[in-house]
Amino acid sequence: MPARMLRLLSLLQGRREWSGAELAERLGVAGRTVRRDIERLRELGYPVEGTTGTAGGYRLASGKNLPPLLLDDEEAVAVAVGLRTATSGVTGIEESSVRALAKLEQVLPSRLRQRVTTLGDATVALPPRAGPRVDPAILTVLAAACRDRELLSFDYRARDEEVTARRAEPHNLVTVYGRWYLVAFDRGREGWRTFRVDRLTAPVPTGRRFEPRPLPAGDAGSYVAESIAAAPYRYAAVVTVRAPAGEVSAALYAPLPRKVEPLGEHECRFRLGADSLAELFWQLAGVLGLGVGFTIDGPAEVPDDGGAHDEVLNYLRAAGRRLTEAVDG
């Protein structure tokens, strides 16, 4: 395959759609040459769709068979490393990743294979906490809609098990400790939302494009972190620690940042929330390691929590007794 066609293929794989004029400018050729090269790609089995006329465009569509993909050096290394550390939050991804990695490493040039091997040998990945599994087909649909800025419709099951139909503008996928979240602007509720992907079913691209809106938190990761921290949980507690806010914030052992409110130079406060008592205790691990005094209170915004706060206190007292018994032997 001539170098120009390889460059054309790389461009088509890197973006959803190109106009004929854009491709001609990038390749430094006439529009007639672009059209000829497109036809050659089609003959080789690449499903390139296009519209005619001066405003015609081209895009690489899905076909019956998987044609070869063109990767540059950095992309090939990124794919190989990603396959070596494939997330376990996706159903069936581990076995598929091993097969794909074997095929990729077989054709990698020696200089790239050495880079992948060196990075793999120097990296140790702890398995993520167990979380709900998600369908890779759903992730693929969501990722494509995020890339193409295409309006999505889907059904969503909320925390209270109510299922509702949604239409949303997908922004990004975010993974946190084995769970996948879709950050999107919900058209029906006219606001930004985070959707747990394992609670999302039947996503369908509508074919309608949208102009991306600015995220309130600046980036998708920060938005998900703030949303999860502020979500209503079955169990909640307010912890007051006799230590500086910066020291406590650095010690909190949790996958997401928590807002620590200074109460003075040597005291601060923060809120914990979880749907299980064991999870709440795990979140306290960082504070316990500080070796300083702290108190635990119920959240002021929930004066009557149906006895949940008593459950928290009783669980923590029992855990404290077990720790004492283990130390005293």
Short mmCIF file of C-alpha atoms in Angstrom, two decimals:
data_model
loop_
_atom_site.label_atom_id
_atom_site.label_comp_id
_atom_site.label_asym_id
_atom_site.label_seq_id
_atom_site.Cartn_x
_atom_site.Cartn_y
_atom_site.Cartn_z
CA MET A 1 0.00 0.00 0.00
CA PRO A 2 1.51 3.40 -1.03
CA ALA A 3 2.56 5.74 1.78
CA ARG A 4 -0.11 8.29 0.80
CA MET A 5 -2.89 5.72 1.18
CA LEU A 6 -1.55 4.69 4.57
CA ARG A 7 -1.67 8.34 5.60
CA LEU A 8 -5.24 8.60 4.27
CA LEU A 9 -6.24 5.51 6.22
CA SER A 10 -4.68 6.90 9.38
CA LEU A 11 -6.68 10.12 8.99
CA LEU A 12 -9.95 8.24 8.45
CA GLN A 13 -9.33 6.13 11.56
CA GLY A 14 -8.53 9.15 13.70
CA ARG A 15 -11.76 11.12 13.23
CA ARG A 16 -15.38 10.28 12.50
CA GLU A 17 -15.76 12.32 9.31
CA TRP A 18 -13.63 14.37 6.91
CA SER A 19 -14.58 16.55 3.99
CA GLY A 20 -12.89 15.88 0.66
CA ALA A 21 -11.25 19.30 0.79
CA GLU A 22 -9.80 18.63 4.27
CA LEU A 23 -8.32 15.31 3.19
CA ALA A 24 -6.83 16.84 0.04
CA GLU A 25 -5.22 19.62 2.11
CA ARG A 26 -3.79 17.20 4.68
CA LEU A 27 -2.37 14.93 1.99
CA GLY A 28 -1.21 17.72 -0.31
CA VAL A 29 -3.01 16.34 -3.34
CA ALA A 30 -5.97 17.20 -5.57
CA GLY A 31 -9.51 16.16 -4.73
CA ARG A 32 -9.50 13.76 -7.71
CA THR A 33 -6.55 11.90 -6.18
CA VAL A 34 -8.37 11.60 -2.83
CA ARG A 35 -11.37 10.07 -4.58
CA ARG A 36 -9.13 7.55 -6.37
CA ASP A 37 -7.41 6.55 -3.14
CA ILE A 38 -10.78 6.17 -1.40
CA GLU A 39 -11.88 3.74 -4.11
CA ARG A 40 -8.67 1.73 -3.66
CA LEU A 41 -9.31 1.49 0.09
CA ARG A 42 -12.81 0.20 -0.64
CA GLU A 43 -11.38 -2.44 -2.96
CA LEU A 44 -9.11 -3.56 -0.11
CA GLY A 45 -12.13 -4.06 2.15
CA TYR A 46 -12.22 -0.80 4.09
CA PRO A 47 -15.86 0.35 4.38
CA VAL A 48 -15.45 4.04 3.52
CA GLU A 49 -18.77 5.85 3.22
CA GLY A 50 -19.13 9.12 1.34
CA THR A 51 -21.51 11.66 -0.15
CA THR A 52 -21.09 13.23 -3.57
CA GLY A 53 -20.74 16.91 -4.50
CA THR A 54 -18.41 19.71 -3.53
CA ALA A 55 -19.47 19.42 0.12
CA GLY A 56 -19.06 15.66 0.13
CA GLY A 57 -17.47 13.94 3.09
CA TYR A 58 -15.93 10.58 3.95
CA ARG A 59 -15.93 8.40 7.03
CA LEU A 60 -14.72 4.92 7.94
CA ALA A 61 -17.84 2.93 8.81
CA SER A 62 -18.31 -0.47 10.38
CA GLY A 63 -18.38 -3.40 7.99
CA LYS A 64 -19.02 -7.14 7.95
CA ASN A 65 -15.35 -7.94 8.46
CA LEU A 66 -12.66 -6.25 10.52
CA PRO A 67 -10.09 -4.64 8.21
CA PRO A 68 -6.49 -4.07 9.34
CA LEU A 69 -5.97 -1.07 11.60
CA LEU A 70 -3.10 1.34 11.16
CA LEU A 71 -1.28 2.37 14.35
CA ASP A 72 1.74 4.62 14.76
CA ASP A 73 4.50 3.67 17.23
CA GLU A 74 3.01 5.45 20.24
CA GLU A 75 -0.50 4.12 19.56
CA ALA A 76 0.81 0.55 19.24
CA VAL A 77 2.64 0.78 22.58
CA ALA A 78 -0.43 2.32 24.24
CA VAL A 79 -2.69 -0.48 22.97
CA ALA A 80 -0.26 -3.21 24.05
CA VAL A 81 0.15 -1.75 27.55
CA GLY A 82 -3.61 -1.29 27.84
CA LEU A 83 -4.22 -4.92 26.92
CA ARG A 84 -1.68 -6.07 29.52
CA THR A 85 -3.55 -4.17 32.24
CA ALA A 86 -7.12 -4.58 30.95
CA THR A 87 -9.74 -3.69 33.54
CA SER A 88 -11.63 -6.54 35.17
CA GLY A 89 -14.79 -4.44 35.31
CA VAL A 90 -15.75 -5.48 31.79
CA THR A 91 -17.35 -8.88 31.21
CA GLY A 92 -15.05 -11.30 29.40
CA ILE A 93 -12.36 -8.72 28.71
CA GLU A 94 -9.44 -10.59 30.30
CA GLU A 95 -9.42 -13.57 27.91
CA SER A 96 -10.08 -11.35 24.88
CA SER A 97 -7.22 -9.05 25.94
CA VAL A 98 -4.76 -11.94 26.13
CA ARG A 99 -5.69 -13.11 22.62
CA ALA A 100 -5.45 -9.61 21.18
CA LEU A 101 -2.13 -8.96 22.92
CA ALA A 102 -0.64 -12.15 21.50
CA LYS A 103 -1.61 -11.08 17.97
CA LEU A 104 -0.27 -7.56 18.44
CA GLU A 105 3.06 -8.55 19.98
CA GLN A 106 3.63 -11.04 17.16
CA VAL A 107 3.80 -8.21 14.61
CA LEU A 108 5.36 -5.46 16.74
CA PRO A 109 8.81 -4.32 15.58
CA SER A 110 11.54 -5.37 18.01
CA ARG A 111 12.13 -1.78 19.15
CA LEU A 112 8.47 -1.45 20.22
CA ARG A 113 8.25 -4.95 21.68
CA GLN A 114 11.17 -4.11 23.95
CA ARG A 115 9.44 -0.93 25.17
CA VAL A 116 6.25 -2.83 25.97
CA THR A 117 8.14 -5.61 27.75
CA THR A 118 10.22 -3.16 29.81
CA LEU A 119 7.16 -1.24 30.95
CA GLY A 120 5.26 -4.44 31.73
CA ASP A 121 8.12 -5.90 33.77
CA ALA A 122 8.44 -2.71 35.82
CA THR A 123 4.71 -2.35 36.53
CA VAL A 124 2.73 -4.10 39.24
CA ALA A 125 -1.04 -3.59 39.19
CA LEU A 126 -3.17 -4.47 42.20
CA PRO A 127 -6.58 -5.86 41.23
CA PRO A 128 -9.40 -3.34 41.63
CA ARG A 129 -12.06 -3.78 44.25
CA ALA A 130 -14.84 -6.07 43.11
CA GLY A 131 -17.54 -4.18 41.30
CA PRO A 132 -20.47 -4.83 38.98
CA ARG A 133 -19.61 -6.10 35.52
CA VAL A 134 -20.51 -4.16 32.41
CA ASP A 135 -21.16 -5.29 28.85
CA PRO A 136 -18.30 -4.31 26.50
CA ALA A 137 -20.84 -3.77 23.71
CA ILE A 138 -22.53 -1.06 25.79
CA LEU A 139 -19.18 0.57 26.57
CA THR A 140 -18.39 0.62 22.85
CA VAL A 141 -21.67 2.37 22.01
CA LEU A 142 -21.15 4.93 24.78
CA ALA A 143 -17.54 5.61 23.81
CA ALA A 144 -18.46 6.13 20.16
CA ALA A 145 -21.28 8.52 21.11
CA CYS A 146 -18.87 10.50 23.32
CA ARG A 147 -16.35 10.71 20.48
CA ASP A 148 -18.92 11.69 17.85
CA ARG A 149 -20.92 14.08 20.09
CA GLU A 150 -24.08 12.16 19.24
CA LEU A 151 -27.27 12.33 21.32
CA LEU A 152 -28.08 9.04 23.10
CA SER A 153 -31.31 7.50 24.30
CA PHE A 154 -31.25 4.74 26.94
CA ASP A 155 -33.07 3.29 29.94
CA TYR A 156 -31.62 3.92 33.38
CA ARG A 157 -32.26 2.14 36.68
CA ALA A 158 -31.82 4.52 39.63
CA ARG A 159 -30.74 3.67 43.19
CA ASP A 160 -34.40 3.13 44.18
CA GLU A 161 -34.78 0.64 41.26
CA GLU A 162 -37.05 2.96 39.25
CA VAL A 163 -36.36 2.67 35.52
CA THR A 164 -36.74 5.77 33.36
CA ALA A 165 -36.08 6.63 29.71
CA ARG A 166 -33.31 9.20 29.20
CA ARG A 167 -32.00 11.33 26.34
CA ALA A 168 -28.56 12.70 27.06
CA GLU A 169 -25.52 14.35 25.52
CA PRO A 170 -22.60 11.99 26.39
CA HIS A 171 -19.37 13.68 27.43
CA ASN A 172 -16.96 11.09 28.86
CA LEU A 173 -16.62 7.65 30.39
CA VAL A 174 -14.90 7.50 33.79
CA THR A 175 -13.81 4.37 35.66
CA VAL A 176 -13.43 4.41 39.45
CA TYR A 177 -12.33 1.31 41.37
CA GLY A 178 -14.01 -1.20 39.08
CA ARG A 179 -17.12 0.87 38.34
CA TRP A 180 -17.84 2.69 35.08
CA TYR A 181 -19.68 6.01 34.92
CA LEU A 182 -21.03 8.00 31.97
CA VAL A 183 -20.87 11.77 32.38
CA ALA A 184 -23.63 13.34 30.29
CA PHE A 185 -26.00 16.29 30.06
CA ASP A 186 -29.52 14.98 30.65
CA ARG A 187 -31.86 16.74 28.19
CA GLY A 188 -35.02 15.78 30.10
CA ARG A 189 -33.77 17.05 33.46
CA GLU A 190 -31.78 19.92 31.93
CA GLY A 191 -28.67 19.26 33.96
CA TRP A 192 -25.43 17.29 34.17
CA ARG A 193 -25.62 13.76 35.55
CA THR A 194 -23.39 10.75 36.24
CA PHE A 195 -24.86 7.41 35.15
CA ARG A 196 -23.58 4.07 36.44
CA VAL A 197 -22.99 2.06 33.27
CA ASP A 198 -24.04 -1.22 34.91
CA ARG A 199 -27.49 0.35 35.50
CA LEU A 200 -27.79 1.57 31.91
CA THR A 201 -29.50 -0.55 29.24
CA ALA A 202 -30.35 -0.33 25.54
CA PRO A 203 -28.24 2.71 24.57
CA VAL A 204 -29.15 3.86 21.08
CA PRO A 205 -27.42 6.69 19.16
CA THR A 206 -30.09 8.97 17.71
CA GLY A 207 -28.04 10.27 14.80
CA ARG A 208 -28.41 13.83 16.10
CA ARG A 209 -25.21 15.77 16.84
CA PHE A 210 -24.77 18.39 19.56
CA GLU A 211 -22.32 21.10 20.48
CA PRO A 212 -20.46 20.07 23.68
CA ARG A 213 -21.26 22.09 26.81
CA PRO A 214 -18.64 23.08 29.41
CA LEU A 215 -18.56 20.77 32.43
CA PRO A 216 -19.24 22.44 35.81
CA ALA A 217 -16.14 20.84 37.39
CA GLY A 218 -13.75 21.44 34.51
CA ASP A 219 -13.05 17.76 33.75
CA ALA A 220 -15.05 14.54 33.83
CA GLY A 221 -12.97 12.89 36.57
CA SER A 222 -13.44 15.77 39.00
CA TYR A 223 -17.16 15.92 38.23
CA VAL A 224 -17.63 12.22 38.96
CA ALA A 225 -15.61 12.55 42.18
CA GLU A 226 -17.78 15.42 43.40
CA SER A 227 -21.01 13.68 42.36
CA ILE A 228 -20.16 10.45 44.18
CA ALA A 229 -19.03 12.27 47.32
CA ALA A 230 -22.25 14.33 47.42
CA ALA A 231 -24.63 11.46 46.63
CA PRO A 232 -27.19 10.34 49.25
CA TYR A 233 -26.05 7.20 51.05
CA ARG A 234 -27.79 4.86 53.46
CA TYR A 235 -25.11 5.46 56.09
CA ALA A 236 -23.44 8.80 56.70
CA ALA A 237 -21.25 10.28 59.40
CA VAL A 238 -19.51 13.57 60.10
CA VAL A 239 -15.97 13.09 61.44
CA THR A 240 -14.20 15.83 63.41
CA VAL A 241 -10.45 15.26 63.60
CA ARG A 242 -7.94 17.00 65.86
CA ALA A 243 -5.35 17.48 63.13
CA PRO A 244 -4.71 20.02 60.34
CA ALA A 245 -7.03 19.78 57.31
CA GLY A 246 -4.16 19.23 54.85
CA GLU A 247 -2.79 16.32 56.87
CA VAL A 248 -6.19 14.66 57.13
CA SER A 249 -7.00 15.16 53.45
CA ALA A 250 -3.75 13.45 52.46
CA ALA A 251 -4.41 10.53 54.82
CA LEU A 252 -7.96 9.68 53.76
CA TYR A 253 -7.77 6.27 52.14
CA ALA A 254 -10.51 6.45 49.54
CA PRO A 255 -10.65 6.33 45.74
CA LEU A 256 -12.22 9.78 45.56
CA PRO A 257 -11.25 13.09 47.15
CA ARG A 258 -13.38 14.35 50.03
CA LYS A 259 -13.93 17.93 51.04
CA VAL A 260 -12.17 18.54 54.35
CA GLU A 261 -13.37 21.69 56.14
CA PRO A 262 -10.81 23.41 58.39
CA LEU A 263 -12.16 24.33 61.84
CA GLY A 264 -8.93 25.95 62.96
CA GLU A 265 -5.23 25.42 62.65
CA HIS A 266 -5.30 21.98 64.29
CA GLU A 267 -8.84 20.72 63.71
CA CYS A 268 -11.03 19.87 60.72
CA ARG A 269 -14.20 18.09 59.68
CA PHE A 270 -15.38 15.96 56.75
CA ARG A 271 -18.37 13.83 55.75
CA LEU A 272 -18.35 10.11 55.00
CA GLY A 273 -21.04 8.22 53.13
CA ALA A 274 -21.55 4.60 52.09
CA ASP A 275 -24.26 2.07 51.40
CA SER A 276 -22.68 -0.49 53.73
CA LEU A 277 -21.24 -0.27 57.24
CA ALA A 278 -18.10 -2.13 56.20
CA GLU A 279 -17.46 0.45 53.46
CA LEU A 280 -17.88 3.28 55.97
CA PHE A 281 -15.35 1.67 58.32
CA TRP A 282 -12.90 1.19 55.42
CA GLN A 283 -13.15 4.91 54.63
CA LEU A 284 -12.05 5.68 58.21
CA ALA A 285 -8.83 3.69 57.85
CA GLY A 286 -6.74 6.72 56.92
CA VAL A 287 -7.89 8.68 59.99
CA LEU A 288 -7.16 5.74 62.29
CA GLY A 289 -3.61 5.65 60.93
CA LEU A 290 -2.99 9.26 61.93
CA GLY A 291 -2.98 8.38 65.61
CA VAL A 292 -4.94 11.50 66.61
CA GLY A 293 -8.23 12.01 68.39
CA PHE A 294 -11.50 12.29 66.48
CA THR A 295 -15.26 12.18 67.07
CA ILE A 296 -18.08 10.82 64.93
CA ASP A 297 -21.48 12.50 64.69
CA GLY A 298 -24.58 12.15 62.56
CA PRO A 299 -25.04 14.53 59.62
CA ALA A 300 -26.85 17.67 60.72
CA GLU A 301 -28.95 17.79 57.54
CA VAL A 302 -30.65 14.47 58.46
CA PRO A 303 -32.15 14.96 61.96
CA ASP A 304 -34.16 11.71 61.77
CA ASP A 305 -32.34 9.05 59.77
CA GLY A 306 -34.49 6.10 60.83
CA GLY A 307 -31.85 4.70 63.18
CA ALA A 308 -29.08 4.52 60.58
CA HIS A 309 -26.75 6.62 62.74
CA ASP A 310 -27.24 4.25 65.69
CA GLU A 311 -26.33 1.38 63.35
CA VAL A 312 -23.12 3.23 62.41
CA LEU A 313 -22.14 3.81 66.04
CA ASN A 314 -22.94 0.23 67.09
CA TYR A 315 -20.96 -1.18 64.17
CA LEU A 316 -17.94 1.00 64.93
CA ARG A 317 -18.08 0.13 68.65
CA ALA A 318 -18.15 -3.59 67.78
CA ALA A 319 -15.27 -3.15 65.36
CA GLY A 320 -13.30 -1.32 68.05
CA ARG A 321 -13.88 -4.16 70.51
CA ARG A 322 -12.71 -6.73 67.97
CA LEU A 323 -9.53 -4.73 67.33
CA THR A 324 -8.88 -4.47 71.08
CA GLU A 325 -9.41 -8.20 71.56
CA ALA A 326 -7.06 -8.95 68.66
CA VAL A 327 -4.32 -6.77 70.14
CA ASP A 328 -4.75 -8.05 73.71
CA GLY A 329 -4.72 -11.59 72.40
#
